[in-house]
Coordinates of C-alpha atoms and ligand atoms in Angstrom, one line a residue:
M1 CA 0.0 0.2 0.3
T2 CA 2.6 2.1 0.3
D3 CA 4.2 2.4 -3.5
P4 CA 3.0 5.5 -5.1
R5 CA 0.5 5.3 -7.8
P6 CA 2.4 5.3 -11.3
E7 CA 0.0 6.8 -14.0
L8 CA -0.3 3.4 -16.2
A9 CA -1.4 1.7 -12.2
S10 CA -4.2 4.5 -11.8
E11 CA -6.5 2.1 -13.5
V12 CA -5.9 -1.1 -14.8
V13 CA -8.7 -3.3 -16.5
I14 CA -7.8 -7.0 -16.0
V15 CA -9.0 -9.4 -19.5
G16 CA -9.9 -12.8 -17.7
G17 CA -10.6 -13.9 -13.7
G18 CA -8.0 -16.7 -14.8
P19 CA -4.6 -18.0 -12.8
A20 CA -3.1 -15.1 -14.3
G21 CA -6.1 -12.3 -14.5
L22 CA -6.4 -12.8 -10.5
T23 CA -2.7 -12.5 -10.0
A24 CA -2.6 -9.4 -10.9
A25 CA -6.0 -8.0 -9.3
Y26 CA -4.3 -9.5 -6.1
E27 CA -1.6 -7.7 -6.4
L28 CA -2.4 -4.6 -7.7
A29 CA -5.3 -3.9 -5.0
K30 CA -2.8 -4.8 -2.5
R31 CA -0.3 -1.7 -3.8
G32 CA -3.8 0.5 -4.1
S33 CA -4.5 0.4 -7.6
T34 CA -7.9 0.1 -9.0
A35 CA -8.6 -2.9 -10.9
T36 CA -11.4 -4.2 -12.9
V37 CA -11.0 -7.9 -14.3
L38 CA -13.6 -9.7 -16.2
E39 CA -14.5 -12.5 -16.5
A40 CA -16.0 -13.4 -19.5
D41 CA -17.5 -16.7 -18.1
D42 CA -19.9 -17.3 -14.8
V43 CA -16.6 -19.7 -13.0
V44 CA -13.3 -17.4 -11.7
G45 CA -10.1 -19.7 -12.4
G46 CA -9.7 -20.1 -16.1
I47 CA -8.6 -23.5 -17.6
S48 CA -7.8 -23.5 -13.2
R49 CA -11.3 -24.0 -12.2
T50 CA -13.1 -26.2 -9.6
V51 CA -15.8 -27.9 -12.2
E52 CA -18.9 -28.2 -9.4
R53 CA -22.0 -30.9 -11.2
D54 CA -24.4 -31.7 -8.0
G55 CA -21.7 -31.5 -5.4
W56 CA -19.4 -33.2 -7.4
R57 CA -16.1 -31.3 -7.7
F58 CA -14.0 -32.0 -10.7
D59 CA -10.8 -30.4 -12.5
I60 CA -9.8 -29.6 -15.9
G61 CA -7.1 -32.2 -16.1
G62 CA -6.2 -32.1 -12.1
H63 CA -4.0 -29.4 -11.3
R64 CA -0.2 -30.1 -9.1
F65 CA -0.2 -27.6 -7.3
F66 CA 4.3 -27.1 -8.2
T67 CA 6.5 -24.7 -7.8
K68 CA 10.5 -23.4 -8.7
V69 CA 8.5 -19.6 -8.4
A70 CA 9.3 -18.2 -4.4
P71 CA 6.3 -15.7 -5.4
V72 CA 4.0 -18.4 -6.3
E73 CA 4.5 -20.4 -3.8
S74 CA 4.0 -16.9 -1.0
F75 CA 1.5 -16.5 -3.5
W76 CA -0.6 -19.7 -3.0
H77 CA 0.0 -19.3 0.8
E78 CA -1.2 -16.1 2.0
V79 CA -4.4 -16.4 -0.2
L80 CA -5.3 -20.0 1.0
P81 CA -4.1 -21.2 4.7
D82 CA -2.6 -23.7 5.3
E83 CA -5.0 -26.1 6.2
D84 CA -6.8 -25.9 3.8
F85 CA -3.8 -27.5 1.0
L86 CA -3.0 -31.4 1.3
L87 CA -0.1 -32.5 0.3
R88 CA -1.0 -35.8 -2.1
P89 CA 1.5 -38.0 -2.6
R90 CA 1.5 -38.6 -6.3
K91 CA 1.2 -41.8 -7.9
S92 CA 0.4 -42.4 -11.2
R93 CA 0.7 -45.2 -14.5
I94 CA 0.4 -46.5 -17.6
Y95 CA -2.5 -48.7 -17.6
Y96 CA -2.1 -50.9 -21.0
K97 CA -3.3 -54.3 -21.9
G98 CA -4.7 -55.1 -18.4
K99 CA -1.8 -54.6 -16.2
F100 CA -0.5 -51.2 -14.5
Y101 CA 3.4 -50.1 -15.7
D102 CA 5.0 -48.1 -12.8
Y103 CA 5.5 -44.5 -14.2
P104 CA 8.3 -42.9 -14.8
L105 CA 9.2 -46.1 -16.9
K106 CA 11.3 -48.8 -14.4
A107 CA 12.2 -51.7 -16.5
S108 CA 11.9 -54.5 -13.8
N109 CA 8.1 -53.9 -13.6
A110 CA 7.5 -53.8 -17.2
L111 CA 9.9 -56.0 -18.4
S112 CA 8.0 -58.5 -15.8
N113 CA 4.6 -57.0 -16.5
L114 CA 4.8 -57.8 -20.7
G115 CA 5.6 -61.5 -19.5
V116 CA 8.5 -63.7 -21.2
V117 CA 8.0 -64.2 -24.2
E118 CA 7.4 -60.7 -24.7
A119 CA 10.3 -59.2 -22.4
L120 CA 12.7 -61.4 -24.9
R121 CA 10.3 -59.6 -28.1
C122 CA 11.1 -56.2 -26.7
V123 CA 14.9 -56.8 -25.7
A124 CA 15.1 -58.5 -29.0
S125 CA 14.2 -55.5 -31.0
Y126 CA 15.4 -53.3 -28.9
A127 CA 19.3 -55.1 -29.7
W128 CA 18.1 -54.7 -33.3
A129 CA 17.5 -51.2 -33.2
R130 CA 20.8 -50.8 -31.6
V131 CA 22.5 -52.5 -34.8
R132 CA 20.4 -51.2 -36.7
P133 CA 18.8 -47.6 -35.8
P134 CA 16.6 -45.9 -37.5
A135 CA 18.3 -44.0 -40.2
D136 CA 16.2 -40.6 -39.7
Q137 CA 16.3 -39.7 -35.8
Q138 CA 14.5 -36.4 -36.9
M139 CA 11.4 -37.4 -35.7
Y140 CA 10.0 -38.6 -32.6
E141 CA 9.9 -41.7 -33.3
G142 CA 13.3 -42.4 -34.8
W143 CA 14.6 -40.7 -31.9
L144 CA 12.8 -43.1 -29.4
V145 CA 12.9 -46.1 -31.2
A146 CA 16.7 -45.6 -30.9
R147 CA 16.8 -45.8 -28.1
F148 CA 14.1 -48.4 -27.3
G149 CA 13.2 -50.7 -30.7
W150 CA 10.4 -50.4 -31.9
R151 CA 8.0 -53.0 -30.0
L152 CA 8.8 -51.0 -26.1
Y153 CA 7.9 -47.9 -28.8
N154 CA 4.8 -49.6 -29.8
H155 CA 3.6 -50.1 -25.9
F156 CA 4.6 -47.0 -23.8
F157 CA 5.8 -43.9 -26.1
K158 CA 3.3 -43.8 -29.3
T159 CA -0.2 -44.6 -28.7
Y160 CA -0.1 -42.0 -26.0
T161 CA 1.3 -39.8 -27.5
E162 CA -0.4 -39.2 -30.8
K163 CA -4.1 -39.2 -28.9
V164 CA -2.5 -36.0 -26.7
W165 CA -1.7 -33.8 -30.1
G166 CA -3.4 -35.7 -32.8
H167 CA -1.2 -36.8 -34.8
P168 CA 0.9 -39.4 -36.3
A169 CA 4.4 -39.4 -33.6
S170 CA 6.7 -39.9 -36.3
E171 CA 6.0 -36.5 -37.8
M172 CA 6.1 -34.9 -34.5
P173 CA 10.4 -33.5 -33.9
A174 CA 12.7 -35.1 -31.5
D175 CA 14.0 -32.2 -29.5
W176 CA 10.8 -32.8 -27.4
A177 CA 11.3 -36.2 -27.4
A178 CA 14.4 -35.6 -25.9
Q179 CA 13.9 -33.0 -23.6
R180 CA 10.9 -35.3 -22.7
V181 CA 12.7 -38.1 -22.4
K182 CA 15.9 -36.8 -21.2
N183 CA 19.0 -39.3 -21.0
L184 CA 17.0 -42.1 -20.6
S185 CA 18.1 -45.0 -22.9
L186 CA 16.6 -49.1 -22.2
A187 CA 20.2 -49.8 -20.3
S188 CA 19.7 -46.9 -18.6
A189 CA 16.2 -47.5 -17.7
V190 CA 17.8 -51.5 -16.2
V191 CA 20.5 -50.1 -14.5
N192 CA 18.3 -47.3 -12.4
A193 CA 15.5 -50.9 -11.6
L194 CA 17.8 -52.9 -10.4
L195 CA 20.1 -50.2 -8.5
P196 CA 17.4 -47.6 -7.3
K197 CA 19.1 -46.1 -5.1
R198 CA 21.8 -44.6 -7.1
N199 CA 21.0 -41.0 -8.3
Q200 CA 17.4 -41.0 -7.6
K201 CA 16.9 -39.0 -4.1
D202 CA 16.6 -35.4 -5.4
I203 CA 13.9 -37.4 -8.4
T204 CA 11.6 -39.4 -6.3
S205 CA 10.9 -36.8 -3.7
L206 CA 9.7 -34.7 -6.7
I207 CA 7.8 -37.3 -8.4
E208 CA 6.0 -38.1 -5.5
E209 CA 3.9 -35.7 -3.5
F210 CA 2.5 -32.2 -4.9
Q211 CA 0.0 -29.0 -2.8
Y212 CA -3.6 -29.7 -3.5
P213 CA -5.9 -27.4 -2.4
R214 CA -8.5 -29.8 -0.4
L215 CA -11.3 -28.4 -3.1
G216 CA -9.6 -28.3 -5.9
P217 CA -7.6 -25.6 -7.8
G218 CA -11.1 -23.9 -8.0
M219 CA -11.4 -23.2 -4.5
M220 CA -7.7 -21.5 -5.0
W221 CA -9.0 -18.7 -7.8
E222 CA -13.3 -18.2 -5.9
R223 CA -10.6 -17.0 -2.8
C224 CA -8.3 -14.9 -4.4
A225 CA -11.2 -13.6 -6.1
E226 CA -12.7 -12.5 -2.7
L227 CA -10.3 -11.2 -1.1
T228 CA -9.6 -9.5 -4.2
Q229 CA -13.1 -7.8 -3.9
A230 CA -11.9 -7.2 -0.2
M231 CA -9.4 -5.2 -1.0
G232 CA -11.3 -3.0 -3.5
A233 CA -11.6 -4.3 -7.0
K234 CA -14.3 -5.5 -9.0
V235 CA -14.9 -8.5 -10.6
L236 CA -17.5 -8.8 -13.4
M237 CA -19.2 -11.9 -13.6
G238 CA -20.3 -13.5 -17.0
T239 CA -18.8 -10.0 -19.2
K240 CA -16.5 -10.6 -22.1
A241 CA -14.0 -7.9 -23.2
T242 CA -14.7 -7.4 -26.7
R243 CA -13.1 -4.7 -28.2
I244 CA -9.6 -3.1 -27.0
V245 CA -9.4 1.0 -27.6
H246 CA -6.7 2.4 -28.4
A247 CA -5.8 6.2 -29.9
D248 CA -2.3 7.9 -30.6
G249 CA 0.1 4.8 -29.7
R250 CA -1.9 3.5 -27.0
A251 CA -5.0 1.3 -25.8
V252 CA -7.9 4.0 -23.8
S253 CA -10.6 1.8 -22.9
V254 CA -12.4 -1.9 -22.7
V255 CA -15.5 -2.2 -24.0
A256 CA -17.0 -5.4 -22.5
S257 CA -20.4 -6.9 -22.8
C258 CA -22.7 -8.3 -20.7
D259 CA -25.7 -9.9 -21.1
G260 CA -26.0 -8.2 -24.3
A261 CA -25.2 -4.6 -22.8
E262 CA -22.3 -2.7 -23.4
T263 CA -20.0 -0.6 -21.0
T264 CA -17.2 1.4 -22.0
L265 CA -14.0 1.1 -18.7
E266 CA -11.1 3.2 -19.4
A267 CA -7.7 2.4 -19.3
S268 CA -4.3 3.0 -18.0
A269 CA -3.6 -0.1 -18.7
V270 CA -4.8 -3.3 -19.9
I271 CA -3.5 -6.6 -18.9
S272 CA -5.3 -9.1 -20.8
S273 CA -5.5 -13.2 -19.8
M274 CA -7.8 -13.8 -23.3
P275 CA -5.9 -15.9 -26.0
I276 CA -3.8 -13.7 -27.7
A277 CA -5.3 -13.7 -31.1
S278 CA -8.6 -13.1 -29.8
L279 CA -6.9 -9.5 -28.0
V280 CA -5.8 -8.3 -31.7
R281 CA -8.8 -9.1 -33.0
A282 CA -10.7 -6.9 -30.7
F283 CA -8.7 -4.2 -31.5
D284 CA -10.1 -0.8 -32.7
P285 CA -9.5 0.6 -34.7
P286 CA -8.5 -3.3 -36.4
V287 CA -5.0 -4.1 -37.0
P288 CA -3.1 -4.4 -40.1
D289 CA -4.1 -6.9 -42.0
E290 CA -0.2 -9.0 -41.6
V291 CA -0.8 -9.0 -37.7
R292 CA -4.2 -10.5 -38.6
R293 CA -3.3 -13.4 -40.2
A294 CA -0.7 -13.9 -37.6
A295 CA -3.2 -14.2 -35.2
D296 CA -6.0 -16.0 -37.7
D297 CA -2.9 -18.5 -37.9
L298 CA -2.1 -19.5 -34.6
Y299 CA -4.0 -22.9 -33.4
Y300 CA -5.0 -24.3 -30.0
R301 CA -6.2 -28.2 -28.4
D302 CA -9.9 -27.9 -27.3
F303 CA -9.9 -30.6 -24.2
L304 CA -12.7 -33.0 -22.8
T305 CA -13.6 -34.6 -20.1
V306 CA -16.6 -36.4 -19.6
A307 CA -17.2 -37.1 -15.4
L308 CA -18.2 -40.6 -14.3
V309 CA -19.5 -41.4 -10.4
V310 CA -18.8 -44.4 -9.2
P311 CA -19.1 -46.3 -5.9
A312 CA -15.8 -46.4 -4.5
E313 CA -15.3 -49.6 -3.8
A314 CA -15.6 -50.1 -8.0
V315 CA -12.1 -48.1 -7.4
P316 CA -9.5 -50.9 -6.0
W317 CA -6.0 -48.7 -7.6
D318 CA -5.5 -45.0 -5.5
D319 CA -3.1 -43.2 -8.8
N320 CA -4.1 -39.9 -8.8
W321 CA -4.8 -41.0 -12.4
I322 CA -3.7 -43.1 -15.5
Y323 CA -2.6 -42.5 -18.4
I324 CA -4.5 -45.0 -21.6
H325 CA -2.6 -46.3 -24.1
D326 CA -4.5 -48.3 -25.8
T327 CA -5.6 -47.7 -29.5
S328 CA -9.2 -49.2 -28.6
V329 CA -10.3 -46.7 -27.0
K330 CA -10.4 -42.6 -27.6
T331 CA -10.0 -41.9 -23.2
M332 CA -6.1 -41.7 -23.3
R333 CA -5.8 -40.4 -19.7
I334 CA -8.5 -41.2 -16.2
Q335 CA -8.4 -39.0 -13.4
N336 CA -9.3 -40.4 -10.4
F337 CA -10.8 -37.7 -8.4
G338 CA -11.3 -39.7 -5.0
S339 CA -7.5 -39.0 -4.7
W340 CA -6.9 -36.2 -5.6
S341 CA -8.6 -35.5 -2.5
P342 CA -11.6 -37.0 -0.9
F343 CA -13.2 -33.8 -0.1
M344 CA -13.7 -33.5 -3.5
V345 CA -16.1 -36.4 -4.1
K346 CA -19.8 -38.0 -1.2
E347 CA -19.5 -40.1 1.2
G348 CA -18.9 -44.0 -0.4
R349 CA -18.3 -42.7 -4.2
N350 CA -15.7 -41.6 -6.3
V351 CA -15.7 -40.0 -10.3
L352 CA -12.9 -40.9 -12.5
G353 CA -12.7 -37.9 -15.3
L354 CA -12.1 -39.7 -19.0
E355 CA -10.1 -37.0 -20.9
Y356 CA -10.1 -36.5 -24.1
T357 CA -7.7 -34.1 -26.5
V358 CA -10.3 -33.0 -29.6
E359 CA -11.0 -29.9 -31.7
E360 CA -14.0 -27.8 -31.1
G361 CA -16.4 -28.2 -33.3
D362 CA -15.3 -31.8 -34.5
E363 CA -17.6 -35.2 -33.9
D364 CA -16.2 -35.3 -30.0
W365 CA -16.7 -31.9 -29.1
T366 CA -20.8 -31.9 -30.9
A367 CA -22.0 -35.1 -29.7
A368 CA -24.6 -35.0 -27.0
D369 CA -23.7 -35.8 -23.4
A370 CA -25.8 -39.3 -23.0
D371 CA -23.9 -40.3 -25.9
L372 CA -20.5 -38.8 -24.3
V373 CA -21.3 -40.7 -21.3
A374 CA -22.6 -43.8 -22.1
R375 CA -19.2 -44.2 -24.1
G376 CA -16.8 -43.2 -21.7
A377 CA -18.7 -46.0 -19.2
Q378 CA -17.9 -48.7 -22.4
E379 CA -14.1 -47.7 -22.9
L380 CA -14.0 -48.6 -18.6
G381 CA -15.6 -51.2 -19.8
R382 CA -13.4 -52.2 -22.4
L383 CA -10.7 -51.5 -21.0
G384 CA -11.5 -53.6 -17.8
L385 CA -11.2 -51.1 -15.8
L386 CA -15.2 -51.1 -14.1
D387 CA -18.2 -52.9 -15.2
P388 CA -19.8 -50.2 -17.4
D389 CA -23.4 -51.1 -15.3
K390 CA -21.2 -49.4 -11.9
V391 CA -21.8 -45.8 -13.8
E392 CA -24.2 -44.2 -11.7
A393 CA -24.1 -40.7 -12.9
G394 CA -22.0 -38.5 -15.3
Y395 CA -21.4 -35.2 -16.8
V396 CA -19.5 -33.4 -19.5
V397 CA -17.0 -30.5 -19.3
R398 CA -15.8 -29.2 -23.0
M399 CA -12.6 -27.0 -22.5
P400 CA -12.0 -24.2 -25.1
K401 CA -8.6 -23.8 -26.4
A402 CA -6.8 -25.4 -23.2
Y403 CA -3.2 -26.2 -25.5
P404 CA -2.0 -23.6 -27.1
Y405 CA -0.7 -25.4 -30.4
Y406 CA 2.9 -25.0 -31.4
D407 CA 4.0 -25.1 -35.2
L408 CA 6.8 -23.7 -37.5
D409 CA 5.0 -20.7 -37.2
Y410 CA 3.8 -19.7 -34.3
A411 CA 7.1 -18.2 -32.3
A412 CA 7.0 -15.3 -35.7
N413 CA 3.1 -14.8 -35.0
V414 CA 3.7 -13.7 -32.1
D415 CA 6.8 -12.4 -32.0
K416 CA 4.3 -10.4 -35.3
I417 CA 1.2 -10.1 -33.2
R418 CA 4.3 -8.6 -29.8
A419 CA 5.6 -6.3 -31.8
W420 CA 2.4 -4.6 -33.3
I421 CA 1.2 -3.8 -29.7
A422 CA 4.4 -2.2 -28.6
V423 CA 4.5 0.4 -30.9
N424 CA 0.5 1.0 -31.1
A425 CA -0.2 -0.2 -27.9
P426 CA 2.0 -1.0 -25.2
N427 CA 0.4 -0.5 -22.4
V428 CA -1.4 -3.8 -23.4
Y429 CA 0.0 -6.4 -21.7
P430 CA -0.5 -9.6 -22.9
V431 CA 0.5 -13.2 -19.9
G432 CA -0.5 -16.2 -19.0
R433 CA -1.4 -19.1 -21.3
N434 CA -3.0 -18.3 -24.5
G435 CA -2.8 -15.0 -23.8
M436 CA 1.4 -15.9 -24.4
H437 CA 0.3 -18.7 -26.2
R438 CA 3.0 -20.6 -23.8
Y439 CA 2.7 -23.9 -23.2
N440 CA 2.9 -23.5 -19.2
N441 CA 1.4 -24.1 -15.7
Q442 CA 0.0 -22.0 -13.6
D443 CA 2.8 -20.0 -11.7
H444 CA 3.8 -19.3 -15.4
S445 CA 0.9 -17.5 -15.6
M446 CA 0.8 -16.1 -12.5
Y447 CA 4.3 -15.6 -12.8
T448 CA 3.9 -13.2 -15.7
A449 CA 1.1 -11.1 -14.3
M450 CA 3.4 -10.8 -10.7
L451 CA 6.5 -9.5 -13.3
T452 CA 3.9 -7.1 -15.0
V453 CA 2.8 -5.8 -12.6
E454 CA 6.0 -4.3 -11.7
N455 CA 6.3 -3.2 -15.0
L456 CA 3.1 -0.7 -14.0
F457 CA 4.9 0.2 -11.2
G458 CA 8.7 0.9 -12.8
A459 CA 10.2 -2.3 -12.6
N460 CA 11.2 -3.3 -16.0
H461 CA 11.4 -6.8 -16.4
D462 CA 10.9 -8.7 -19.9
V463 CA 8.0 -10.5 -19.2
W464 CA 8.2 -12.4 -22.8
S465 CA 11.7 -14.0 -21.1
V466 CA 10.1 -16.5 -18.3
N467 CA 10.9 -19.3 -17.8
V468 CA 9.7 -20.4 -14.7
E469 CA 11.3 -24.5 -15.4
E470 CA 14.3 -23.9 -16.4
E471 CA 15.0 -28.1 -16.5
Y472 CA 11.9 -30.4 -17.1
H473 CA 11.2 -30.0 -13.0
E474 CA 10.6 -33.7 -12.1
I475 CA 14.0 -34.3 -12.9
N476 CA 15.1 -31.8 -11.0
S477 CA 17.0 -31.3 -8.4
R478 CA 14.5 -30.0 -5.5
P479 CA 13.8 -26.2 -5.2
D480 CA 15.0 -24.1 -2.7
P481 CA 11.4 -21.8 -2.6
R482 CA 14.3 -18.7 -1.0
A483 CA 17.2 -19.6 -3.3
K484 CA 14.5 -18.9 -6.5
D485 CA 13.3 -15.9 -7.9
L486 CA 13.6 -16.4 -11.3
T487 CA 15.0 -13.0 -13.1
P488 CA 13.9 -12.9 -16.6
V489 CA 16.2 -13.0 -19.1
A490 CA 17.4 -10.8 -21.5
A491 CA 14.6 -10.0 -24.1
G492 CA 14.3 -11.8 -26.7
S493 CA 12.2 -13.6 -29.8
S494 CA 9.4 -16.6 -28.2
V495 CA 11.1 -18.7 -30.2
A496 CA 15.2 -17.3 -28.0
A497 CA 13.4 -17.1 -25.2
G498 CA 12.4 -20.8 -24.5
T499 CA 9.1 -21.9 -24.2
G500 CA 9.5 -23.5 -20.2
R501 CA 7.7 -26.6 -20.5
A502 CA 7.9 -28.7 -24.1
A503 CA 5.4 -29.0 -26.5
P504 CA 6.3 -30.4 -29.7
I505 CA 6.4 -27.7 -33.0
L506 CA 3.8 -30.1 -35.3
P507 CA 2.7 -29.6 -38.8
K508 CA 0.8 -27.2 -40.1
R509 CA -2.8 -27.2 -39.6
P510 CA -5.0 -26.3 -42.5
A511 CA -6.1 -23.3 -43.0
R512 CA -9.2 -21.8 -41.8
Ligands
FAD1 C1 -5.3 -30.8 -19.2 C2 -4.5 -29.7 -18.7 C3 -3.7 -29.6 -17.1 C4 -3.3 -29.4 -16.6 N1 -2.5 -29.3 -15.5 C5 -2.0 -28.5 -14.8 C6 -0.8 -28.5 -13.3 O1 -1.3 -29.9 -13.1 N2 -0.8 -27.7 -12.6 C7 -0.6 -26.3 -13.0 O2 -0.2 -25.7 -12.1 N3 -1.4 -26.1 -14.1 C8 -1.7 -27.1 -15.2 N4 -2.5 -27.2 -15.9 C9 -1.8 -25.5 -16.9 C10 -3.5 -24.4 -15.8 O3 -4.6 -24.3 -16.7 C11 -2.6 -22.9 -17.7 O4 -1.8 -23.0 -17.0 C12 -3.3 -21.6 -15.9 O5 -4.9 -22.2 -16.0 C13 -3.5 -20.7 -17.2 O6 -3.4 -19.5 -16.6 P1 -4.3 -18.0 -17.5 O7 -4.6 -17.1 -16.6 O8 -3.5 -17.4 -18.4 O9 -5.5 -18.6 -18.2 P2 -7.2 -19.5 -18.5 O10 -6.6 -20.1 -17.5 O11 -6.8 -19.7 -19.5 O12 -7.8 -18.3 -17.8 C14 -8.7 -17.3 -19.4 C15 -9.0 -17.0 -18.6 O13 -10.0 -15.7 -19.4 C16 -11.3 -15.6 -20.2 N5 -11.5 -14.8 -20.5 C17 -11.0 -15.3 -22.0 N6 -11.2 -14.6 -22.9 C18 -12.1 -13.5 -22.8 C19 -12.7 -12.4 -22.8 N7 -12.6 -11.7 -24.6 N8 -13.3 -11.1 -21.9 C20 -13.3 -11.8 -20.2 N9 -12.5 -12.7 -19.8 C21 -12.1 -13.3 -21.8 C22 -11.4 -17.0 -19.7 O14 -12.4 -17.3 -19.7 C23 -10.6 -17.6 -18.0 O15 -11.0 -17.7 -17.2 C24 -3.1 -27.7 -17.1 C25 -3.6 -27.7 -18.0 C26 -5.1 -28.3 -18.3 C27 -5.8 -27.8 -20.1

């Protein structure tokens, strides 16, 4: 409250009430600025919401609270009291042909589950790949086959990846695999399996537990919205930002629409977590054609959850989620919400969340909820995980734009948009996941918002360079919460700055 309020921070309009938008609002309200959050939906939290239906609670995916960034960690605990956090043991395995495989893969467990004959075939296929490695290792498939052999690749790498990204693994570049499956080969997996203590202390400590709000991630953002409003900020629900009006090289106001009525809010600055492509389309007067084309050339993957209520005893496994590699079903992952938090489910019952990565408007997206629920129940039966008759109720949640899509042009497109904003509306600050077209977690979204607020108060962070991951965090050493306040690195293009989290550069989508 002691900072003077510079002109930029005097009347801030924030687009989006997800983690980025609400973090910005909270930080601004703490500093005494006037902040108004526009949230198009009727719940806060964005992709990190917790959906509530008939008293059941479930996430869009499951949201682990894990960060290396000390200010983010402090924020979480400032907003929610410690008693609202659970420290959950992490367990997630691959379910394949009726057996559970440890994840990350352990050679001893994988080979014994496969059975002697298939294990020998896998070893022979591995040996063959060592003798005759694929000539082309530029792509995900060839890179992995060279390290694991065809059979293990087909069992454990190919199908899940293809379900998530919707493309043949043979068309995905290997650099992404190299980041995800760093330093892993069958040989090292066998050594690690035989010598489990060797070099693994830091790995297991990170993998084995994570924080989780007792009522799901939505609890964090509902509470954050309450606290922010108590400090004087406004959070306008069901209110969509439709136009960002700019003149003389800066944004001057935001036009918002609620129930068909339009309101104009004067803005000293606009912090935008709406998808950056939508932001471009909202500028009034419109952006030049080439900037508009860059926005139109950004794509997303969409996400669908089928949440099925089942008796608690029908789910004997305690994994938080399981990966489904089986190609006979469409689901790619199944969340076990009762295992995230017992407070998410009702006494004697559990909720399984079958996840599908889809395209908005495709046959899954447009299917009737009842059909998706029936198919989900059948898929559980086909997998041998649960008798479909045990499903007591089902709900469908559709989340558009869950994953920003990376193709060969995305970084250049984002750079073009950034460059236009920098000249024509430099007081518009894109933040967050879709806001910056970055495939990243809550902590990245929040940290970009925190640094943006500091910039409004005179700091000079290059928010586009924030990389909260540095390395794939599950194999990095445990963070020292006192040591890490990741300072953004030097300014650079979207590509040069890195994305933080690994995602494949995918083939171009057909033009819309
Ligand atoms: C399957 C899945 C699993 C995940 N798991 C994890 C995890 O384990 N841990 C983790 O930390 N993160 C996880 N994430 C990532 C996390 O969900 C996102 O990083 C985070 O929600 C991004 O926050 P945001 O505020 O940038 O954007 P969003 O969450 O997308 O919020 C943006 C908000 O803006 C609103 N909006 C959009 N346009 C407008 C407009 N024109 N006017 C007004 N409002 C608008 C939207 O309604 C939304 O509420 C996961 C994501 C997915 C898809």
